[in-house]
C-alpha positions as semicolon CSV with decimal commas, in nm:
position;residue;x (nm);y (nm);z (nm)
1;X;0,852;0,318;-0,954
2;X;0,583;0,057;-0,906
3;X;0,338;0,181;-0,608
4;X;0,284;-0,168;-0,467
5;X;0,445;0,063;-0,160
6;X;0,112;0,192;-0,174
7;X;-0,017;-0,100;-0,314
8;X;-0,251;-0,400;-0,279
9;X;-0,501;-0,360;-0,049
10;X;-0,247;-0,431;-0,217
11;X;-0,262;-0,688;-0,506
12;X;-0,370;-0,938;-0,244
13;X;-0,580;-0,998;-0,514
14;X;-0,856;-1,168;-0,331
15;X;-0,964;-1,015;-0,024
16;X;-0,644;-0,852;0,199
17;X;-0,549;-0,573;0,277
18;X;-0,324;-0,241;0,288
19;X;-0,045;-0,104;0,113
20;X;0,291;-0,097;0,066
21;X;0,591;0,153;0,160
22;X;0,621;0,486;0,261
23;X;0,965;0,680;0,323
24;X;1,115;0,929;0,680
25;X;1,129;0,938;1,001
26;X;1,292;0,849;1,312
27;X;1,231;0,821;1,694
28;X;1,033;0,729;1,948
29;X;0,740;0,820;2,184
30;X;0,868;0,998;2,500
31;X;0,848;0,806;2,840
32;X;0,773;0,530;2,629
33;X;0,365;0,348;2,622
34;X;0,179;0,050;2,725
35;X;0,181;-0,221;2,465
36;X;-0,169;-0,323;2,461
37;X;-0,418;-0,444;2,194
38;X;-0,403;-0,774;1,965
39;X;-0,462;-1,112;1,945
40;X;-0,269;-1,373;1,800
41;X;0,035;-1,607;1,935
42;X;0,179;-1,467;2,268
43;X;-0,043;-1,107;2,204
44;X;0,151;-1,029;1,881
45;X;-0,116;-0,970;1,593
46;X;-0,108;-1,162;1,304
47;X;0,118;-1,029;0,948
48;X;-0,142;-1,030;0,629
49;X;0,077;-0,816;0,401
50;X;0,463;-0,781;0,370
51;X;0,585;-0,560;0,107
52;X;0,897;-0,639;-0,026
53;X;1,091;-0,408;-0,164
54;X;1,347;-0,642;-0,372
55;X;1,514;-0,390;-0,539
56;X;1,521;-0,017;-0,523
57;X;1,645;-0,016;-0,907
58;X;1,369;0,113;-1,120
59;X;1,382;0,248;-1,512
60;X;1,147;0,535;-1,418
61;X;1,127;0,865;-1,220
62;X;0,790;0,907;-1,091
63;X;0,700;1,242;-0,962
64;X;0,556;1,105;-0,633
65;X;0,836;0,871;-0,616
66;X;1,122;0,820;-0,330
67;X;1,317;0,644;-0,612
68;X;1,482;0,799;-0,954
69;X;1,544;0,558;-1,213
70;X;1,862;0,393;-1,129
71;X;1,938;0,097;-1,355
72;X;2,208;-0,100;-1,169
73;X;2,142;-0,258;-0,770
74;X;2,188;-0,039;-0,540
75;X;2,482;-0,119;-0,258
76;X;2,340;-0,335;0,019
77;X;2,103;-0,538;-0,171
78;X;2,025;-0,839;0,006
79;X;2,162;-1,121;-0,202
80;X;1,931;-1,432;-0,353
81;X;2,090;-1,656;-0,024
82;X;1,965;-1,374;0,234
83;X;1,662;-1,332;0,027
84;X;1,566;-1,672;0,075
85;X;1,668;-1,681;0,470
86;X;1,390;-1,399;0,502
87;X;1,156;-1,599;0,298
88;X;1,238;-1,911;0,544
89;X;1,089;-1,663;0,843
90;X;0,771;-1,557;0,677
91;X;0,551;-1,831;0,803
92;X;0,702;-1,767;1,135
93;X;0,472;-1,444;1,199
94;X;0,158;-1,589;1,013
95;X;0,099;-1,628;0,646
96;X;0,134;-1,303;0,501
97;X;0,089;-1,210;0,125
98;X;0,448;-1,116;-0,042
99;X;0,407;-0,815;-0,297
100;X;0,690;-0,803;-0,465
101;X;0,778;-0,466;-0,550
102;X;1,066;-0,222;-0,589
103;X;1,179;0,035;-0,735
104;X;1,094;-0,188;-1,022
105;X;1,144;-0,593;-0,902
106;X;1,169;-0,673;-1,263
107;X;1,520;-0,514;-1,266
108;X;1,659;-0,789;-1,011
109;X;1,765;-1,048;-1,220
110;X;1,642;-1,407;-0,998
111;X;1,315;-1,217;-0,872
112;X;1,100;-1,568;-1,057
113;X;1,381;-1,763;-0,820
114;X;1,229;-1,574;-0,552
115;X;0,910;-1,631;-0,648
116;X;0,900;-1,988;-0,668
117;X;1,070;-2,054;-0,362
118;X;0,818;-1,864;-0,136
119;X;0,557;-2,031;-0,324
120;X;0,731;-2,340;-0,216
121;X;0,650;-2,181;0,148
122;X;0,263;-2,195;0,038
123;X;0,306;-1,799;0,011
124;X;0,091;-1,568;-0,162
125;X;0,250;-1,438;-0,414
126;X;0,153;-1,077;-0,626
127;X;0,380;-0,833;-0,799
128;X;0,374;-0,453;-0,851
129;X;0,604;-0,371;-1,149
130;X;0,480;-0,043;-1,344
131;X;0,413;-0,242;-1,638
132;X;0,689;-0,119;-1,910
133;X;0,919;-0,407;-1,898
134;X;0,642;-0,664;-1,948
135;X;0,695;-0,921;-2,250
136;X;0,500;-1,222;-2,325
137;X;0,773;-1,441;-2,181
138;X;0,797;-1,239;-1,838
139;X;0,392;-1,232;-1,838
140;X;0,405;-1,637;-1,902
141;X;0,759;-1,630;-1,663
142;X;0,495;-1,441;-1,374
143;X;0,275;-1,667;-1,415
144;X;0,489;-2,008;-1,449
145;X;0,642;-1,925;-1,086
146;X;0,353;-1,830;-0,883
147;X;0,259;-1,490;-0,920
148;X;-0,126;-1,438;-0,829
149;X;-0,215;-1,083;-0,907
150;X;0,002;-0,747;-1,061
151;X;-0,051;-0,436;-0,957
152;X;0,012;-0,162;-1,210
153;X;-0,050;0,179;-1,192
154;X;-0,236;0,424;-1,371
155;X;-0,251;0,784;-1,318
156;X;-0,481;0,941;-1,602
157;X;-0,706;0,809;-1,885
158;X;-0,495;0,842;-2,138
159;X;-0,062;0,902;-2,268
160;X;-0,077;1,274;-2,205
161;X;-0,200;1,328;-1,866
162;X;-0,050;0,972;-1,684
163;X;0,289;1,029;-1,897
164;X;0,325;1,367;-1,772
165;X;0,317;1,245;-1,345
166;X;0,523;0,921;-1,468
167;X;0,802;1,163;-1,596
168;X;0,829;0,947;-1,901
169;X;0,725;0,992;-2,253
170;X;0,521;0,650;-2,413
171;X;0,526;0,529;-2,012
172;X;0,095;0,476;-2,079
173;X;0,145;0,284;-2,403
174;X;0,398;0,055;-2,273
175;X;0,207;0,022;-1,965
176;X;-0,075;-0,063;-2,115
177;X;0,105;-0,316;-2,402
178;X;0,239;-0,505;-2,061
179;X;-0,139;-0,548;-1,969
180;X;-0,228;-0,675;-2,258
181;X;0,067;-0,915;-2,209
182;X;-0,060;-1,041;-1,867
183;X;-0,405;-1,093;-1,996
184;X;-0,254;-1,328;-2,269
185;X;-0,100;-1,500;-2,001
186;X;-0,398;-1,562;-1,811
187;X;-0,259;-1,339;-1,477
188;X;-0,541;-1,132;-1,334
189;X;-0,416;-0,749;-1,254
190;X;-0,546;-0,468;-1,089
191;X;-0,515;-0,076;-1,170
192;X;-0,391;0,151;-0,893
193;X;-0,443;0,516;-0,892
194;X;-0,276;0,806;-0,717
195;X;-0,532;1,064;-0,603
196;X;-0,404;1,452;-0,725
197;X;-0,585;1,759;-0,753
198;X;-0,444;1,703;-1,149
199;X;-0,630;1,340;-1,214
200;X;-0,961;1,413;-0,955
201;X;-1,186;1,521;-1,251
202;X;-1,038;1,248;-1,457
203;X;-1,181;0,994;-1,195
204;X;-1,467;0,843;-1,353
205;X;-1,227;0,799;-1,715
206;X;-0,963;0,576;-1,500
207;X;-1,221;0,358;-1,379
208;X;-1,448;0,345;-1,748
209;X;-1,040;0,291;-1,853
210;X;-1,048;0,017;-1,639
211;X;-1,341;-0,121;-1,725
212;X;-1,264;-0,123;-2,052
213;X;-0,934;-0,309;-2,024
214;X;-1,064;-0,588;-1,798
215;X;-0,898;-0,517;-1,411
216;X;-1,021;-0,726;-1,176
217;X;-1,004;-0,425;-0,927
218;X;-0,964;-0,026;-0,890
219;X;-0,724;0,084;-0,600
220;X;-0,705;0,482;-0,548
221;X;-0,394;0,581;-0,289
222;X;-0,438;0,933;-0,116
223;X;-0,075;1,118;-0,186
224;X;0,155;1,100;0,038
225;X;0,411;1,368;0,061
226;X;0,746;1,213;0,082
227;X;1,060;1,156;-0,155
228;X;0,948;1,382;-0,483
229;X;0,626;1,358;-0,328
230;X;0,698;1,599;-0,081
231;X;0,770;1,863;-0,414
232;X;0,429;1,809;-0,511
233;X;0,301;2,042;-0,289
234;X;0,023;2,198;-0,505
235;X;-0,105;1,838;-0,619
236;X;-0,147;1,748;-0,259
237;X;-0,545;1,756;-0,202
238;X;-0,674;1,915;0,085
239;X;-0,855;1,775;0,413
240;X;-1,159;1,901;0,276
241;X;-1,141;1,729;-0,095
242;X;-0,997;1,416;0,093
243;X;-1,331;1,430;0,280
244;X;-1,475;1,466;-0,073
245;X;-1,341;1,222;-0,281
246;X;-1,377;0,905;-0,035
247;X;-1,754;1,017;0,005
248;X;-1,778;1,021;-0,356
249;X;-1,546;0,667;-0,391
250;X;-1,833;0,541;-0,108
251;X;-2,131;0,618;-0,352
252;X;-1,937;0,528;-0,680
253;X;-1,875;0,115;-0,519
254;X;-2,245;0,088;-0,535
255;X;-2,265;0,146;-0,919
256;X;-2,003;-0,138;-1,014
257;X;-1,955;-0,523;-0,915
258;X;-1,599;-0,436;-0,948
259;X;-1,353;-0,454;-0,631
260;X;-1,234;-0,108;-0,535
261;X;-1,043;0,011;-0,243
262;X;-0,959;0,323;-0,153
263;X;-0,572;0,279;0,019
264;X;-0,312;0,532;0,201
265;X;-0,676;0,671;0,307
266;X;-0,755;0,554;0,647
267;X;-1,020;0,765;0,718
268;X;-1,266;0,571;0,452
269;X;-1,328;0,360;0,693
270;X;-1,461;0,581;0,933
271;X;-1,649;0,739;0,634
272;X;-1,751;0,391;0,538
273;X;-1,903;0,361;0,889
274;X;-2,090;0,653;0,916
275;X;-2,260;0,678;0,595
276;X;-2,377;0,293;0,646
277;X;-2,533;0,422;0,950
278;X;-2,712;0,637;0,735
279;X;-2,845;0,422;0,495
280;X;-2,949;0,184;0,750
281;X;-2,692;-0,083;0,649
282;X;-2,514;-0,280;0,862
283;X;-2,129;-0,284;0,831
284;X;-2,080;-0,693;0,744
285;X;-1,865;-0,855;0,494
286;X;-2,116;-0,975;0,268
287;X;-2,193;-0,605;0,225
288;X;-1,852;-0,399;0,249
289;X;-1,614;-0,698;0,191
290;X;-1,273;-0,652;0,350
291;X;-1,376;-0,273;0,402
292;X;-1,574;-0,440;0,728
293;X;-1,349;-0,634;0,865
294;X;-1,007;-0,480;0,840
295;X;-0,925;-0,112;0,977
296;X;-0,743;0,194;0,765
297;X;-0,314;0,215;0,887
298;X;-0,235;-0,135;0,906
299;X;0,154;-0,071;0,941
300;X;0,290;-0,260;1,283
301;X;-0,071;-0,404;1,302
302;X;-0,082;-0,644;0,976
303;X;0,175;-0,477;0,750
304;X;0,531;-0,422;0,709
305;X;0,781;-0,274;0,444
306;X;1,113;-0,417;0,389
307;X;1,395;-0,236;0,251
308;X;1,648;-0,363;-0,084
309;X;1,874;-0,370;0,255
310;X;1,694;-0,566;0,493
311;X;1,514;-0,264;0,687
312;X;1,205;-0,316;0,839
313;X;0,978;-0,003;0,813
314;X;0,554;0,045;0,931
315;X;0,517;0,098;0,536
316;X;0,711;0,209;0,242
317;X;0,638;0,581;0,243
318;X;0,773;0,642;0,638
319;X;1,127;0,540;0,703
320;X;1,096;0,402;1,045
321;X;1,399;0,177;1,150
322;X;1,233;-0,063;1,298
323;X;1,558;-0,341;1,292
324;X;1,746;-0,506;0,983
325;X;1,698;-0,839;0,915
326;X;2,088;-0,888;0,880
327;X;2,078;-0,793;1,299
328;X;1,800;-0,930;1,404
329;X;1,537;-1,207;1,330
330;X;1,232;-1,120;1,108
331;X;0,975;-1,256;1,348
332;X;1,152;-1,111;1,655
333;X;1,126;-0,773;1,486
334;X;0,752;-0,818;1,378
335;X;0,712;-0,924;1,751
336;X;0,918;-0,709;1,972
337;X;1,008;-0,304;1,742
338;X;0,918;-0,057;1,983
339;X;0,739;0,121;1,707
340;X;0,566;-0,164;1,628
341;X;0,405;-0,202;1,974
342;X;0,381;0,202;1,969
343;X;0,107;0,162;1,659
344;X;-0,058;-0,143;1,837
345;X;-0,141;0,070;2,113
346;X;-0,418;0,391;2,087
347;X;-0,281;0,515;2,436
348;X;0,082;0,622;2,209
349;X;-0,089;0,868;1,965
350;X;-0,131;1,239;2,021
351;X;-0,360;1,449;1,933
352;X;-0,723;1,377;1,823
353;X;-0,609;1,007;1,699
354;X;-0,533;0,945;2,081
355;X;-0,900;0,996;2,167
356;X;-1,076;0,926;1,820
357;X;-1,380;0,652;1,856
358;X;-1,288;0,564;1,534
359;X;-0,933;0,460;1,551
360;X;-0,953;0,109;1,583
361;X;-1,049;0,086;1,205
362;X;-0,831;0,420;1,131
363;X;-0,525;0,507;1,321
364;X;-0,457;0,795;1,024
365;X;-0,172;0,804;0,820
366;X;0,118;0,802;0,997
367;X;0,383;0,886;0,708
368;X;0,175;1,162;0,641
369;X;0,164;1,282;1,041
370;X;0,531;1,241;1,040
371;X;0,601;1,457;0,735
372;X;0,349;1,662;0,783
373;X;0,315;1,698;1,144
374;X;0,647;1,620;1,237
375;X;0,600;1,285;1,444
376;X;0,499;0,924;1,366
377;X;0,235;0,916;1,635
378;X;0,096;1,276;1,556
379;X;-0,252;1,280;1,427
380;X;-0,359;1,239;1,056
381;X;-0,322;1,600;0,873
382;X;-0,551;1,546;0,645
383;X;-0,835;1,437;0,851
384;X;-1,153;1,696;0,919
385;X;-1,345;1,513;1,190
386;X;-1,362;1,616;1,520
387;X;-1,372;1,310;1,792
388;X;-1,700;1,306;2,023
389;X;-1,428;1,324;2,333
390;X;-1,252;1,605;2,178
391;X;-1,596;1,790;2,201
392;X;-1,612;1,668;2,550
393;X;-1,864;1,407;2,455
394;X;-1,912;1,089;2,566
């Protein structure tokens, strides 16, 4: 499965931000919350990122993966008419980027008709297929209809170790033969990388790797343990090596011009914060890019999932009914899901989140507090700092 669900800061291939999907959960916030926070037309914030989950079909198995490889559409799928009514709402909550992703979107068979008619809707278009059914006539077909950026994903330096988490033998060579395909046809694409304890000494290979291929960015994606994921119990990196590794990703930026972005990792940019502090540098986008100026969860804030079935969802990895476009208006569901306004709204999350200083660029994971801690507006598991007001400090 492609992980433009945890994708783009995602391909948004210029600056944008956040990821893609996330999968479970259910319910609400007792006695309900103030909706507070945002700007934008009648209070309701912007959308900068829709991941679009066009099919759930997808030819692999991927051990962190909700999906198993499934060849034909799965029931429900919304067909190319309803596919194009949802496009026809997009501009109606902003101008959000469109990843299109899956499963793997390659497998639905008018995903370029798709294409080209949001790009008709002056659309951002970018695509996160895992890279093995790339030809030169899909790479040129990508291209030809609109598609900005691809996404694919990489999760070791080499066939043996990124094979072995893809559950597929000669997944790294045919990944990497579809790169080579998309630089012949002139698309720019980025690398993403799922953050183990397997592939964290293999870090600084994936990015030479890279390097050495010509991405025009580096995305890492902190585990999240849902679907298979949640199996993966003893590749799931602790609060402590979290804290680790996005210190370590905040040094590493300053030895390379290229784009990185650390995603499904909220807490960077409280780390990002802090250690600027400490060097004295001030927190700007001409010196942190997008890192300064956008904030950690941005599911319900600036990003939504939607389902093969028309379900609107915070993010790919945490299955949140938020409404089905078959019931109920896009916009009206972007503008009025009581989850939605939930995650808009500090006052709704428990635990140190609720009182955190930093949660206006954070807000933790919330597919990870619901699988983890049980509830969508718990706070982030994997998180080691301890709020000033927790400590009883102002």
């Amino acid at each position: 499965m492609s992980d433009a669900k945890h994708s783009f800061e995602h391909p948004a291939a210029a600056p944008t931000g956040h990821p893609g999907g996330h999968p479970n959960g259910t319910g609400g916030h007792p006695g309900g919350c103030p909706h507070g926070q945002t700007s934008g037309k009648d209070g309701v914030p912007p959308l900068r990122l829709i991941a679009w989950e066009i099919t759930r079909s997808c030819n692999l198995a991927c051990k962190h993966c909700r999906a198993e490889a499934h060849t034909e559409p799965y029931p429900g799928e919304l067909s190319t008419d309803e596919a194009k009514a949802l496009i026809d709402t997009f501009p109606e909550t902003g101008s959000p980027i469109i990843i299109f992703t899956g499963g793997e979107p390659m497998m639905r068979k008018d995903w370029p008709e798709l294409v080209r008619y949001a790009k008709g809707k002056d659309l951002r278009c970018v695509m996160a297929p895992n890279g093995t059914l790339i030809t030169p006539e899909t790479a040129r077909e990508m291209k030809d209809a609109g598609i900005e950026r691809v996404s694919i994903s990489i999760d070791g330096p080499d066939a043996t170790s990124h094979d072995a988490f893809r559950g597929v033998e000669g997944a790294f060579a045919a990944s990497m033969r579809g790169i080579e395909y998309l630089k012949q046809a002139g698309l720019e694409f980025q690398i993403n990388t799922t953050v183990t304890k397997g592939n964290l000494g293999m870090f600084r290979d994936i990015f030479h790797l890279c390097e050495k291929i010509g991405a025009a960015a580096w995305h890492i994606f902190l585990l999240v343990p849902t679907g298979r994921g949640a199996e993966l119990g003893e590749e799931i990196i602790s609060a402590e090596e979290y804290e680790a590794v996005l210190n370590w990703f905040y040094d590493f930026r300053k030895t390379t011009d290229m784009q990185l972005k650390a995603t499904c990792a909220p807490h960077y940019h409280r780390i990002l914060r802090q250690r600027a502090k400490e060097d004295g540098i001030p927190v700007t986008f001409e010196n942190f890019g997008l890192d300064a100026v956008s904030r950690g969860c941005l599911g319900g804030v600036g990003f939504c999932f939607i389902s093969h079935t028309g379900q609107v969802q915070p993010c790919g990895y945490l299955e949140l009914d938020c409404g089905n476009i078959r019931t109920t208006p896009f916009p009206e569901i972007w503008a009025k899901s009581k989850h939605f306004l939930e995650f808009r709204n500090q006052d709704c999350f428990e635990g140190k989140c609720g009182v955190c200083e930093y949660h206006k660029v954070c807000a933790g994971c919330r597919a990870r507090a619901y699988t983890m801690n049980g509830s969508h507006l718990a706070e982030e598991p994997l998180c080691s700092h301890t709020p000033r007001r927790a400590t009883g400090k102002s």
